[in-house]
Coordinates of C-alpha atoms and ligand atoms in Angstrom, one line a residue:
Chain S
M1 CA -0.2 0.1 -0.2
D2 CA 2.6 2.1 0.5
S3 CA 4.3 1.4 -2.9
F4 CA 0.8 2.3 -4.5
A5 CA 0.8 5.6 -2.3
V6 CA 4.6 6.7 -3.5
G7 CA 3.3 5.6 -7.1
V8 CA -0.3 8.0 -7.2
H9 CA 2.4 10.7 -5.8
D10 CA 4.8 9.6 -8.6
G11 CA 2.5 9.8 -10.9
S12 CA 0.7 13.2 -10.6
A13 CA 3.4 14.9 -10.2
F14 CA 4.6 13.4 -13.6
L15 CA 1.1 14.7 -14.6
V16 CA 1.4 17.7 -13.6
R17 CA 5.0 18.4 -14.8
F18 CA 3.4 17.7 -18.3
F19 CA 1.3 20.1 -18.5
V20 CA 3.7 23.2 -17.3
E21 CA 6.5 22.0 -20.1
R22 CA 3.7 21.4 -22.3
F23 CA 3.1 25.1 -22.6
S24 CA 6.6 26.5 -22.8
R25 CA 8.9 26.6 -25.5
P26 CA 10.7 25.2 -27.1
F27 CA 8.2 22.4 -28.4
H28 CA 10.4 20.2 -30.7
L29 CA 7.7 20.2 -33.5
R30 CA 9.8 17.7 -35.8
E31 CA 10.2 16.0 -32.8
L32 CA 6.3 14.9 -32.5
V33 CA 5.5 14.9 -36.2
K34 CA 7.9 12.0 -36.2
Q35 CA 6.1 10.6 -33.2
C36 CA 2.5 10.9 -34.1
Y37 CA 3.6 9.1 -37.2
E38 CA 5.2 6.3 -35.3
V39 CA 2.4 5.7 -33.5
G40 CA 0.0 5.9 -36.6
C41 CA 2.5 3.3 -38.2
K42 CA 2.7 1.2 -35.3
S43 CA -0.6 0.1 -35.1
L44 CA -2.5 1.4 -38.0
F45 CA -2.1 -2.4 -39.5
L46 CA -3.4 -4.0 -36.5
I47 CA -6.0 -1.3 -36.0
T48 CA -7.5 -2.4 -39.8
L49 CA -7.4 -5.6 -38.8
T50 CA -9.0 -5.7 -36.2
G51 CA -11.8 -3.0 -36.7
F52 CA -12.6 -4.8 -40.3
I53 CA -13.4 -8.3 -38.5
T54 CA -15.5 -6.5 -35.5
G55 CA -17.4 -5.3 -37.9
I56 CA -18.1 -8.6 -40.1
V57 CA -18.2 -10.5 -36.9
F58 CA -20.3 -8.6 -35.1
T59 CA -22.7 -8.0 -38.2
K60 CA -22.8 -11.9 -38.6
Q61 CA -23.8 -12.6 -34.6
S62 CA -26.4 -10.1 -34.6
R63 CA -28.1 -10.9 -37.4
P64 CA -29.9 -14.0 -35.7
S65 CA -31.6 -12.0 -32.9
L66 CA -32.9 -9.2 -35.0
A67 CA -33.8 -11.5 -37.4
A68 CA -36.1 -13.2 -34.9
F69 CA -38.0 -9.9 -35.1
G70 CA -38.2 -9.3 -38.6
A71 CA -36.1 -6.6 -37.9
T72 CA -32.6 -7.5 -39.9
S73 CA -33.0 -3.9 -41.4
W74 CA -31.8 -2.7 -38.4
L75 CA -28.9 -3.7 -38.7
P76 CA -26.6 -1.3 -39.9
S77 CA -27.8 1.2 -37.2
L78 CA -26.8 -1.2 -34.7
I79 CA -23.3 -1.5 -35.7
T80 CA -23.0 1.8 -36.2
V81 CA -24.4 3.1 -33.1
A82 CA -21.9 -0.5 -31.1
L83 CA -18.6 0.6 -33.0
V84 CA -18.7 4.6 -33.1
R85 CA -20.5 4.6 -29.2
S86 CA -18.2 1.8 -27.7
L87 CA -15.9 -0.8 -29.8
A88 CA -13.8 1.8 -32.0
P89 CA -12.7 3.4 -28.8
L90 CA -12.1 0.9 -27.1
I91 CA -10.3 -1.3 -30.1
T92 CA -8.6 1.4 -30.6
A93 CA -7.3 2.0 -27.1
L94 CA -6.5 -1.1 -26.1
I95 CA -4.3 -2.0 -29.5
C96 CA -2.4 1.2 -29.3
A97 CA -2.1 0.6 -25.2
G98 CA -0.7 -3.0 -26.3
K99 CA 1.7 -1.6 -29.6
V100 CA 2.7 1.6 -28.6
G101 CA 2.6 1.5 -24.9
S102 CA 5.1 -1.2 -24.6
S103 CA 7.4 0.4 -27.6
I104 CA 7.2 3.6 -25.6
G105 CA 8.3 2.3 -22.7
A106 CA 11.0 0.0 -23.8
E107 CA 12.6 2.7 -25.9
L108 CA 12.5 5.2 -22.5
G109 CA 12.8 2.4 -20.3
S110 CA 16.1 1.3 -22.3
M111 CA 17.1 5.0 -22.7
K112 CA 17.6 5.5 -19.0
V113 CA 19.1 2.1 -17.9
T114 CA 21.6 3.4 -20.7
E115 CA 21.6 6.7 -19.4
Q116 CA 21.0 8.5 -22.7
I117 CA 18.3 10.4 -20.4
E118 CA 21.2 11.6 -18.1
A119 CA 23.1 12.1 -21.4
M120 CA 20.4 15.1 -22.6
E121 CA 20.7 16.2 -19.0
V122 CA 24.0 17.4 -19.1
S123 CA 23.5 18.8 -22.6
A124 CA 21.1 20.9 -21.3
I125 CA 18.3 19.4 -23.2
N126 CA 15.2 19.0 -21.2
P127 CA 14.6 14.7 -21.7
F128 CA 10.9 15.3 -19.9
K129 CA 10.2 17.5 -22.8
Y130 CA 11.9 16.0 -25.4
L131 CA 10.9 12.6 -24.8
V132 CA 8.0 12.4 -22.7
V133 CA 5.8 15.4 -23.9
T134 CA 6.2 14.8 -27.8
R135 CA 5.0 11.3 -27.2
T136 CA 2.3 12.0 -25.0
T137 CA 1.1 14.5 -27.5
A138 CA 1.8 12.7 -30.3
T139 CA -0.7 10.0 -28.7
T140 CA -3.3 12.3 -27.3
L141 CA -3.5 13.1 -31.2
M142 CA -3.3 9.8 -32.5
V143 CA -5.6 7.6 -31.1
P144 CA -8.5 9.8 -32.1
A145 CA -7.8 10.4 -35.2
L146 CA -7.1 5.9 -35.2
M147 CA -10.7 5.5 -33.7
L148 CA -12.3 7.5 -36.1
Y149 CA -10.3 5.4 -39.0
C150 CA -11.4 2.5 -37.2
C151 CA -15.0 3.5 -37.4
L152 CA -14.8 3.0 -40.8
V153 CA -13.0 0.1 -41.6
G154 CA -15.1 -1.2 -38.9
L155 CA -18.3 -0.1 -40.9
A156 CA -16.9 -1.0 -43.8
G157 CA -16.7 -4.8 -42.9
S158 CA -20.2 -4.8 -41.5
Y159 CA -21.1 -3.2 -44.9
L160 CA -19.6 -6.1 -46.7
N161 CA -21.6 -8.8 -44.5
V162 CA -24.8 -6.8 -44.8
H163 CA -24.8 -6.1 -48.6
A164 CA -23.9 -10.0 -49.3
N165 CA -26.8 -11.0 -47.2
E166 CA -29.6 -8.4 -47.7
A167 CA -28.3 -7.3 -51.2
A168 CA -28.1 -3.2 -49.3
S169 CA -26.8 -0.5 -51.3
L170 CA -24.3 2.1 -49.6
P171 CA -26.0 4.9 -49.5
A172 CA -29.1 3.1 -47.7
F173 CA -26.3 1.1 -45.7
L174 CA -25.1 4.6 -44.7
K175 CA -28.5 6.4 -44.2
S176 CA -29.7 3.7 -41.9
G177 CA -26.4 3.3 -40.2
F178 CA -25.4 7.2 -39.3
S179 CA -29.9 7.8 -38.5
T180 CA -29.6 6.8 -35.2
I181 CA -26.1 8.5 -34.4
T182 CA -26.3 12.0 -33.1
F183 CA -22.9 14.5 -32.9
R184 CA -23.6 14.1 -29.0
D185 CA -22.0 10.4 -30.1
A186 CA -19.3 11.1 -32.0
F187 CA -18.5 14.0 -29.9
A188 CA -18.2 11.4 -27.0
S189 CA -16.4 9.4 -28.3
V190 CA -13.4 11.1 -29.6
T191 CA -13.2 13.3 -26.1
K192 CA -12.7 9.5 -24.4
S193 CA -10.3 8.5 -27.7
V194 CA -8.3 12.1 -26.1
F195 CA -8.2 10.3 -22.6
F196 CA -7.4 7.2 -23.5
G197 CA -4.7 8.1 -25.6
F198 CA -3.2 11.1 -23.1
S199 CA -3.1 8.5 -20.7
I200 CA -1.4 5.2 -23.0
G201 CA 1.3 8.0 -23.7
L202 CA 1.8 9.0 -20.0
I203 CA 1.8 5.9 -18.7
A204 CA 4.3 4.4 -21.1
C205 CA 6.2 7.2 -20.9
Y206 CA 6.2 7.7 -17.0
K207 CA 7.3 3.5 -16.4
G208 CA 10.3 4.0 -18.7
F209 CA 11.2 7.0 -17.3
N210 CA 11.3 5.5 -14.0
A211 CA 12.2 2.0 -14.8
S212 CA 15.4 0.9 -13.2
S213 CA 18.6 -0.3 -14.3
G214 CA 19.1 -3.2 -15.9
T215 CA 17.7 -5.3 -18.9
Q216 CA 15.4 -6.7 -16.9
G217 CA 14.0 -3.2 -16.0
V218 CA 13.4 -2.3 -19.7
G219 CA 11.2 -5.6 -20.3
R220 CA 9.4 -4.5 -16.1
A221 CA 8.8 -1.1 -17.7
A222 CA 7.0 -1.8 -20.7
N223 CA 4.9 -4.4 -19.2
A224 CA 4.2 -1.9 -16.6
A225 CA 3.3 0.1 -19.2
V226 CA 0.9 -2.3 -21.2
V227 CA -1.1 -3.5 -18.0
L228 CA -1.6 -0.1 -16.3
A229 CA -2.6 1.8 -19.6
M230 CA -4.8 -1.2 -20.3
F231 CA -6.6 -1.0 -16.6
V232 CA -6.9 2.7 -16.8
V233 CA -8.7 3.1 -20.0
F234 CA -11.2 1.1 -18.8
I235 CA -11.7 2.7 -15.6
E236 CA -11.8 6.0 -18.0
E237 CA -14.4 4.2 -20.0
M238 CA -16.3 3.7 -17.3
L239 CA -16.7 7.1 -15.8
I240 CA -16.9 8.1 -19.4
V241 CA -20.0 7.0 -19.8
Q242 CA -21.2 7.4 -16.7
V243 CA -20.3 11.3 -17.2
I244 CA -21.9 11.2 -20.6
T245 CA -25.2 9.5 -19.5
W246 CA -26.0 12.1 -16.0
T247 CA -25.6 14.9 -18.9
K248 CA -27.8 13.5 -21.7
P249 CA -30.5 16.0 -22.2
Chain L
M1 CA 48.0 26.3 -14.2
T2 CA 47.7 29.8 -13.3
A3 CA 49.0 30.6 -9.2
G4 CA 46.0 32.3 -7.9
A5 CA 43.8 32.3 -10.0
P6 CA 40.2 30.7 -8.4
P7 CA 39.7 26.7 -9.7
V8 CA 37.1 26.6 -12.3
I9 CA 36.5 23.0 -10.4
S10 CA 36.0 23.7 -6.4
I11 CA 35.2 20.4 -4.2
R12 CA 34.2 20.8 -0.6
G13 CA 33.0 18.3 1.9
L14 CA 31.2 16.1 -0.3
Y15 CA 28.8 13.4 1.3
K16 CA 26.7 11.0 -0.7
A17 CA 25.0 8.0 0.4
F18 CA 22.3 5.6 -1.2
G19 CA 20.7 4.2 1.0
D20 CA 23.0 2.3 3.8
L21 CA 25.9 2.7 1.8
E22 CA 28.0 5.4 2.5
V23 CA 29.7 6.0 -0.8
L24 CA 31.5 9.4 -0.7
Q25 CA 32.5 10.4 2.7
G26 CA 34.0 14.4 2.5
I27 CA 35.2 15.1 -0.7
D28 CA 37.4 17.5 -1.5
L29 CA 39.0 18.8 -4.9
D30 CA 39.8 21.5 -7.1
V31 CA 40.6 21.4 -10.8
H32 CA 42.3 24.7 -12.0
K33 CA 42.0 25.8 -15.5
A34 CA 43.9 23.8 -18.6
E35 CA 44.8 20.9 -15.7
N36 CA 43.9 17.5 -16.0
V37 CA 43.1 15.8 -12.8
V38 CA 43.0 12.5 -12.6
V39 CA 41.1 10.0 -10.4
L40 CA 42.1 7.2 -9.2
G41 CA 40.1 4.0 -7.9
R42 CA 38.6 1.0 -7.2
S43 CA 35.2 -0.2 -8.8
G44 CA 32.8 0.7 -6.5
S45 CA 34.5 3.6 -5.1
G46 CA 31.8 6.3 -6.5
K47 CA 34.2 7.8 -9.5
S48 CA 31.6 8.1 -11.1
V49 CA 28.5 9.2 -8.4
L50 CA 31.6 12.3 -8.1
I51 CA 31.6 13.3 -11.5
K52 CA 27.7 13.1 -11.5
L53 CA 27.4 15.4 -8.4
V54 CA 29.4 17.9 -10.4
V55 CA 27.1 18.3 -13.3
A56 CA 24.0 17.9 -10.8
L57 CA 22.9 14.4 -12.0
L58 CA 22.9 13.8 -8.3
K59 CA 22.2 15.6 -5.2
P60 CA 24.8 15.8 -2.6
D61 CA 24.0 15.0 1.5
Y62 CA 26.0 17.5 2.4
G63 CA 29.3 19.7 1.1
E64 CA 29.4 22.0 -1.6
V65 CA 30.3 21.7 -5.6
V66 CA 31.6 25.1 -7.0
V67 CA 32.2 25.1 -10.8
L68 CA 32.9 28.1 -12.5
G69 CA 32.1 30.1 -9.6
Q70 CA 29.3 29.2 -9.5
H71 CA 27.1 26.8 -6.5
V72 CA 25.8 24.2 -8.5
H73 CA 23.4 22.5 -6.4
Q74 CA 21.6 25.9 -5.7
L75 CA 21.4 26.7 -9.7
K76 CA 17.7 27.1 -11.3
Q77 CA 17.3 24.9 -14.1
K78 CA 17.7 28.2 -16.6
E79 CA 21.2 28.4 -14.8
L80 CA 22.5 24.6 -14.5
D81 CA 21.7 24.3 -18.2
A82 CA 24.1 27.4 -19.0
L83 CA 26.6 25.6 -16.6
R84 CA 26.4 22.3 -18.1
R85 CA 26.8 23.7 -21.5
R86 CA 30.3 25.1 -20.5
V87 CA 30.6 21.1 -19.0
G88 CA 31.7 18.1 -21.4
F89 CA 30.6 15.4 -19.8
S90 CA 31.6 11.6 -21.1
F91 CA 29.8 9.0 -20.3
Q92 CA 31.2 5.5 -18.7
H93 CA 29.4 3.4 -21.6
S94 CA 29.1 6.7 -23.8
A95 CA 25.5 6.9 -23.2
L96 CA 25.1 7.3 -27.5
Y97 CA 21.5 8.0 -28.2
D98 CA 20.8 4.7 -30.1
S99 CA 18.1 6.0 -32.8
M100 CA 19.8 8.0 -34.3
N101 CA 23.5 7.7 -36.2
V102 CA 26.8 8.9 -35.1
S103 CA 26.3 12.4 -36.9
E104 CA 22.3 12.7 -35.6
N105 CA 24.5 12.3 -32.2
L106 CA 26.5 14.9 -32.7
E107 CA 24.5 17.5 -34.4
F108 CA 21.4 16.7 -31.6
P109 CA 23.0 19.2 -28.7
L110 CA 25.0 21.1 -31.2
R111 CA 21.2 22.4 -32.8
M112 CA 19.4 22.4 -29.4
N113 CA 22.6 24.6 -27.9
T114 CA 23.4 27.2 -30.7
S115 CA 20.7 28.8 -32.7
G116 CA 21.1 30.4 -35.6
L117 CA 23.9 27.8 -37.4
S118 CA 23.8 26.8 -41.2
T119 CA 23.9 23.3 -42.4
G120 CA 27.3 24.1 -43.7
E121 CA 28.5 24.9 -40.2
V122 CA 27.1 22.7 -38.2
R123 CA 28.4 19.8 -41.0
D124 CA 31.8 21.3 -40.8
R125 CA 31.6 21.2 -36.2
I126 CA 30.6 17.6 -37.0
Q127 CA 33.4 16.8 -39.6
Q128 CA 35.8 18.5 -37.6
A129 CA 34.3 16.9 -33.6
L130 CA 34.5 13.5 -35.3
E131 CA 38.2 13.9 -37.4
A132 CA 39.5 15.1 -33.7
V133 CA 38.3 11.4 -32.7
G134 CA 39.9 9.7 -35.7
L135 CA 36.4 8.9 -36.7
A136 CA 36.2 10.8 -39.7
Q137 CA 34.7 7.9 -42.0
S138 CA 31.5 6.7 -39.1
H139 CA 29.2 9.6 -40.3
K140 CA 26.0 7.2 -41.6
Q141 CA 26.6 4.7 -38.5
M142 CA 24.3 3.5 -35.9
P143 CA 25.5 3.3 -32.7
S144 CA 24.3 -0.7 -32.8
E145 CA 27.1 -1.3 -35.2
L146 CA 30.0 0.3 -33.4
S147 CA 32.7 -0.9 -31.5
G148 CA 32.5 -0.2 -27.9
G149 CA 36.0 2.0 -28.5
Q150 CA 34.0 3.6 -31.5
R151 CA 31.4 4.5 -29.4
K152 CA 33.2 5.7 -26.9
R153 CA 35.1 8.2 -29.2
I154 CA 31.8 9.4 -30.5
G155 CA 31.1 10.2 -27.1
I156 CA 33.9 12.2 -26.9
A157 CA 33.3 13.8 -29.8
R158 CA 29.8 14.4 -28.8
T159 CA 30.9 16.1 -25.4
L160 CA 33.6 18.0 -27.8
I161 CA 31.3 19.7 -30.1
L162 CA 30.2 22.7 -27.8
Q163 CA 33.1 23.2 -27.1
P164 CA 33.3 23.3 -23.4
E165 CA 35.4 25.0 -20.7
I166 CA 35.3 21.7 -18.3
M167 CA 35.5 18.3 -19.2
L168 CA 34.6 15.3 -17.4
Y169 CA 35.3 12.1 -18.9
D170 CA 34.5 8.8 -17.0
E171 CA 36.9 5.7 -18.0
P172 CA 37.8 7.2 -21.1
T173 CA 40.5 4.1 -22.1
A174 CA 38.0 1.2 -20.4
G175 CA 37.8 -1.6 -22.4
L176 CA 40.3 -0.3 -25.4
D177 CA 43.0 -1.9 -27.1
P178 CA 46.4 -0.2 -26.1
V179 CA 46.9 1.9 -29.6
T180 CA 43.1 3.0 -28.9
S181 CA 44.2 4.1 -25.4
G182 CA 47.4 6.3 -26.4
E183 CA 45.2 8.0 -29.1
I184 CA 42.8 8.7 -26.7
N185 CA 45.5 10.4 -24.1
E186 CA 46.7 11.9 -26.6
L187 CA 43.1 13.5 -27.5
I188 CA 42.8 13.9 -24.2
Q189 CA 46.2 16.0 -23.9
Q190 CA 45.3 17.9 -27.1
V191 CA 41.9 19.2 -26.3
R192 CA 43.2 20.5 -23.3
E193 CA 46.5 22.2 -25.1
K194 CA 43.7 23.6 -28.3
F195 CA 40.8 24.7 -25.6
H196 CA 42.9 24.8 -22.2
T197 CA 40.3 22.9 -20.8
A198 CA 40.2 21.5 -17.0
S199 CA 39.1 18.0 -16.9
I200 CA 38.5 15.5 -14.6
I201 CA 39.9 11.9 -15.5
I202 CA 38.2 9.3 -14.0
T203 CA 40.5 6.0 -14.6
H204 CA 42.0 2.6 -13.6
D205 CA 44.5 2.9 -16.4
L206 CA 47.5 4.2 -14.6
T207 CA 49.3 4.7 -18.4
C208 CA 46.5 6.9 -19.2
A209 CA 46.5 8.4 -15.5
R210 CA 50.7 8.8 -16.0
A211 CA 49.6 10.5 -19.7
T212 CA 47.5 12.3 -19.2
G213 CA 47.2 14.2 -15.5
D214 CA 49.2 16.8 -13.8
R215 CA 47.9 15.7 -10.9
V216 CA 46.6 12.2 -9.4
A217 CA 43.9 11.8 -6.5
M218 CA 43.1 8.7 -5.7
L219 CA 39.7 7.8 -3.9
L220 CA 40.3 5.3 -0.9
D221 CA 37.2 4.5 1.3
G222 CA 35.2 7.6 0.3
Q223 CA 38.0 10.3 0.5
M224 CA 40.5 11.5 -1.2
L225 CA 43.3 9.6 0.2
R226 CA 46.3 10.9 -2.0
V227 CA 46.8 14.1 -4.0
G228 CA 49.8 15.4 -6.1
S229 CA 51.8 14.4 -9.3
F230 CA 51.7 10.3 -10.3
D231 CA 55.1 9.9 -9.0
E232 CA 53.9 11.2 -5.5
V233 CA 50.6 8.8 -5.3
F234 CA 52.4 6.0 -5.3
D235 CA 55.2 6.8 -3.0
T236 CA 53.9 4.7 -0.7
Q237 CA 53.7 1.8 0.7
D238 CA 49.9 1.6 1.3
P239 CA 49.2 -2.2 -0.1
R240 CA 45.9 -0.1 -1.0
I241 CA 47.3 1.6 -3.4
T242 CA 50.7 0.0 -4.3
G243 CA 48.1 -2.6 -5.4
F244 CA 46.8 -1.0 -8.4
Y245 CA 50.8 0.3 -9.6
K246 CA 52.1 -3.6 -9.0
Y247 CA 48.8 -4.8 -11.6
N248 CA 49.2 -2.0 -14.4
F249 CA 52.9 -2.4 -14.6
T250 CA 54.6 -5.2 -12.8
E251 CA 52.3 -8.1 -12.4
H252 CA 51.1 -7.8 -16.1
P253 CA 53.2 -8.7 -18.9
Ligands
ATP1 N1 21.6 6.0 -8.4 C1 22.7 5.1 -7.4 N2 21.4 4.7 -6.8 C2 21.6 3.9 -6.3 N3 23.1 3.0 -5.9 C3 23.9 3.9 -6.5 C4 23.4 4.9 -7.7 N4 25.1 5.4 -8.3 C5 25.8 4.1 -7.9 N5 25.4 3.6 -6.5 C6 26.0 3.2 -6.0 O1 27.3 3.7 -5.7 C7 28.7 3.1 -5.5 C8 29.6 3.7 -6.4 O2 29.3 4.1 -7.7 P1 30.0 4.4 -8.5 O3 28.7 4.1 -10.3 O4 30.4 6.0 -8.3 O5 31.6 3.4 -9.2 P2 32.8 3.2 -9.5 O6 33.4 4.1 -9.3 O7 31.7 4.7 -10.5 O8 33.0 2.2 -10.6 P3 33.2 1.6 -11.6 O9 34.6 1.8 -12.3 O10 32.8 0.0 -11.5 O11 32.7 2.3 -12.9 C9 28.4 1.5 -6.0 O12 28.2 0.5 -5.4 C10 26.6 1.7 -6.6 O13 25.9 0.8 -6.0
MG2 MG1 32.3 4.1 -13.0

């Protein structure tokens, strides 16, 4: 319990420091762009694959229940609601936590144990700014973008299945799908993803930055980054959904 | 060494412990302009800790470190950064940025600390620094492709590129062959002559100590036990000190 309290304290200090350093010069824009690219590249393939398959499978498996009520025409709107409101943000966040979280955790962890972070400090370069701020900002920007992309591929998968079975045209599919989705839904999902992305980046950086020495420390940092990030993503999902339902007009 | 001028590094009563492990127990040391001071000591005696305290990578428990007239551990971050730009630190295990190739490793501190350099000037500075360490050909190599000795030399080049007034070398010749070690010793001397750099050189290698050191300090049991010229330090019967000498010069073929 003691170490938990220390962890919470250090973690909050890390969080506060992020906001202090985020808004002061230098901004390291080049590194930020590079990190955005890395985050996108690392997870794009997996998100495409998972999103697409989820779209197909979810459609397939929902069909019998709807067919029992003769309501297969509701498939598009059911799938769209499920994807936009919860599947896409969660899938994206979990994949990014796994792929991006582990790689940031391992990268910063090995920089820490091989004294590269100290090397930056003695060259009067602020490693927190150069490493943590850029990476966390990159995940905060990219996870929502990837989430929207995940929605698209998920819908594409679903459309293929609906088209094959119900011979729906694309405009009809989209019209029916988006009839139940409000701007509020999309906004809530983007907000959620912003929180997810931010947490994934910050947690991975925190774990990497505090890696204990040795190769073992690097592995442990990467692992802890993924586990904690996934845990926090679920907690946030729960809280944000609560807040959204409360504030529903 | 100018008599009377204040030392560029002045360490007084420095204590540092990690938990129960008391590493440094009252260190006093002065380093003057254009002087090379060699610090000898056994593995784990706290040599690396000592120079990390000099650049405030670690905080001391007691004692003070004055570098270029400033109390290192009382500085604000901005002032500390300004001071660190004037001090070069060559890490024991090189600490090259392994996501960057050799010339990016050199370019990074240069770009971050100087503004308004043209691409050509940057390229020239990198070339000069690489030539100084005899590795002018390895621009595009990644650190993982270099040998330990090459990494060490790139690490030194990376600190030289900012033309520091003080150099701190952590075991510059450890793990290098005798020829390369000789070249590094020469490099250390050249740096001193060219830029009037004051240096602390940490080493186990007595050849390096003799070749580069104007003064030698022996770190034993957390204190600077003997300080003086190479011959003065080793003119003793203390087995803890003669042990060093014997291994390096007689028992070794
Ligand atoms: N950050 C740290 N946290 C805890 N203990 C440390 C830390 N840094 C160094 N130590 C301990 O301090 C002691 C001295 O370490 P230091 O690295 O200065 O030795 P050294 O004299 O440089 O040895 P070597 O010649 O092997 O490099 C070691 O016992 C080490 O375990
Ligand atoms: Mg050491």
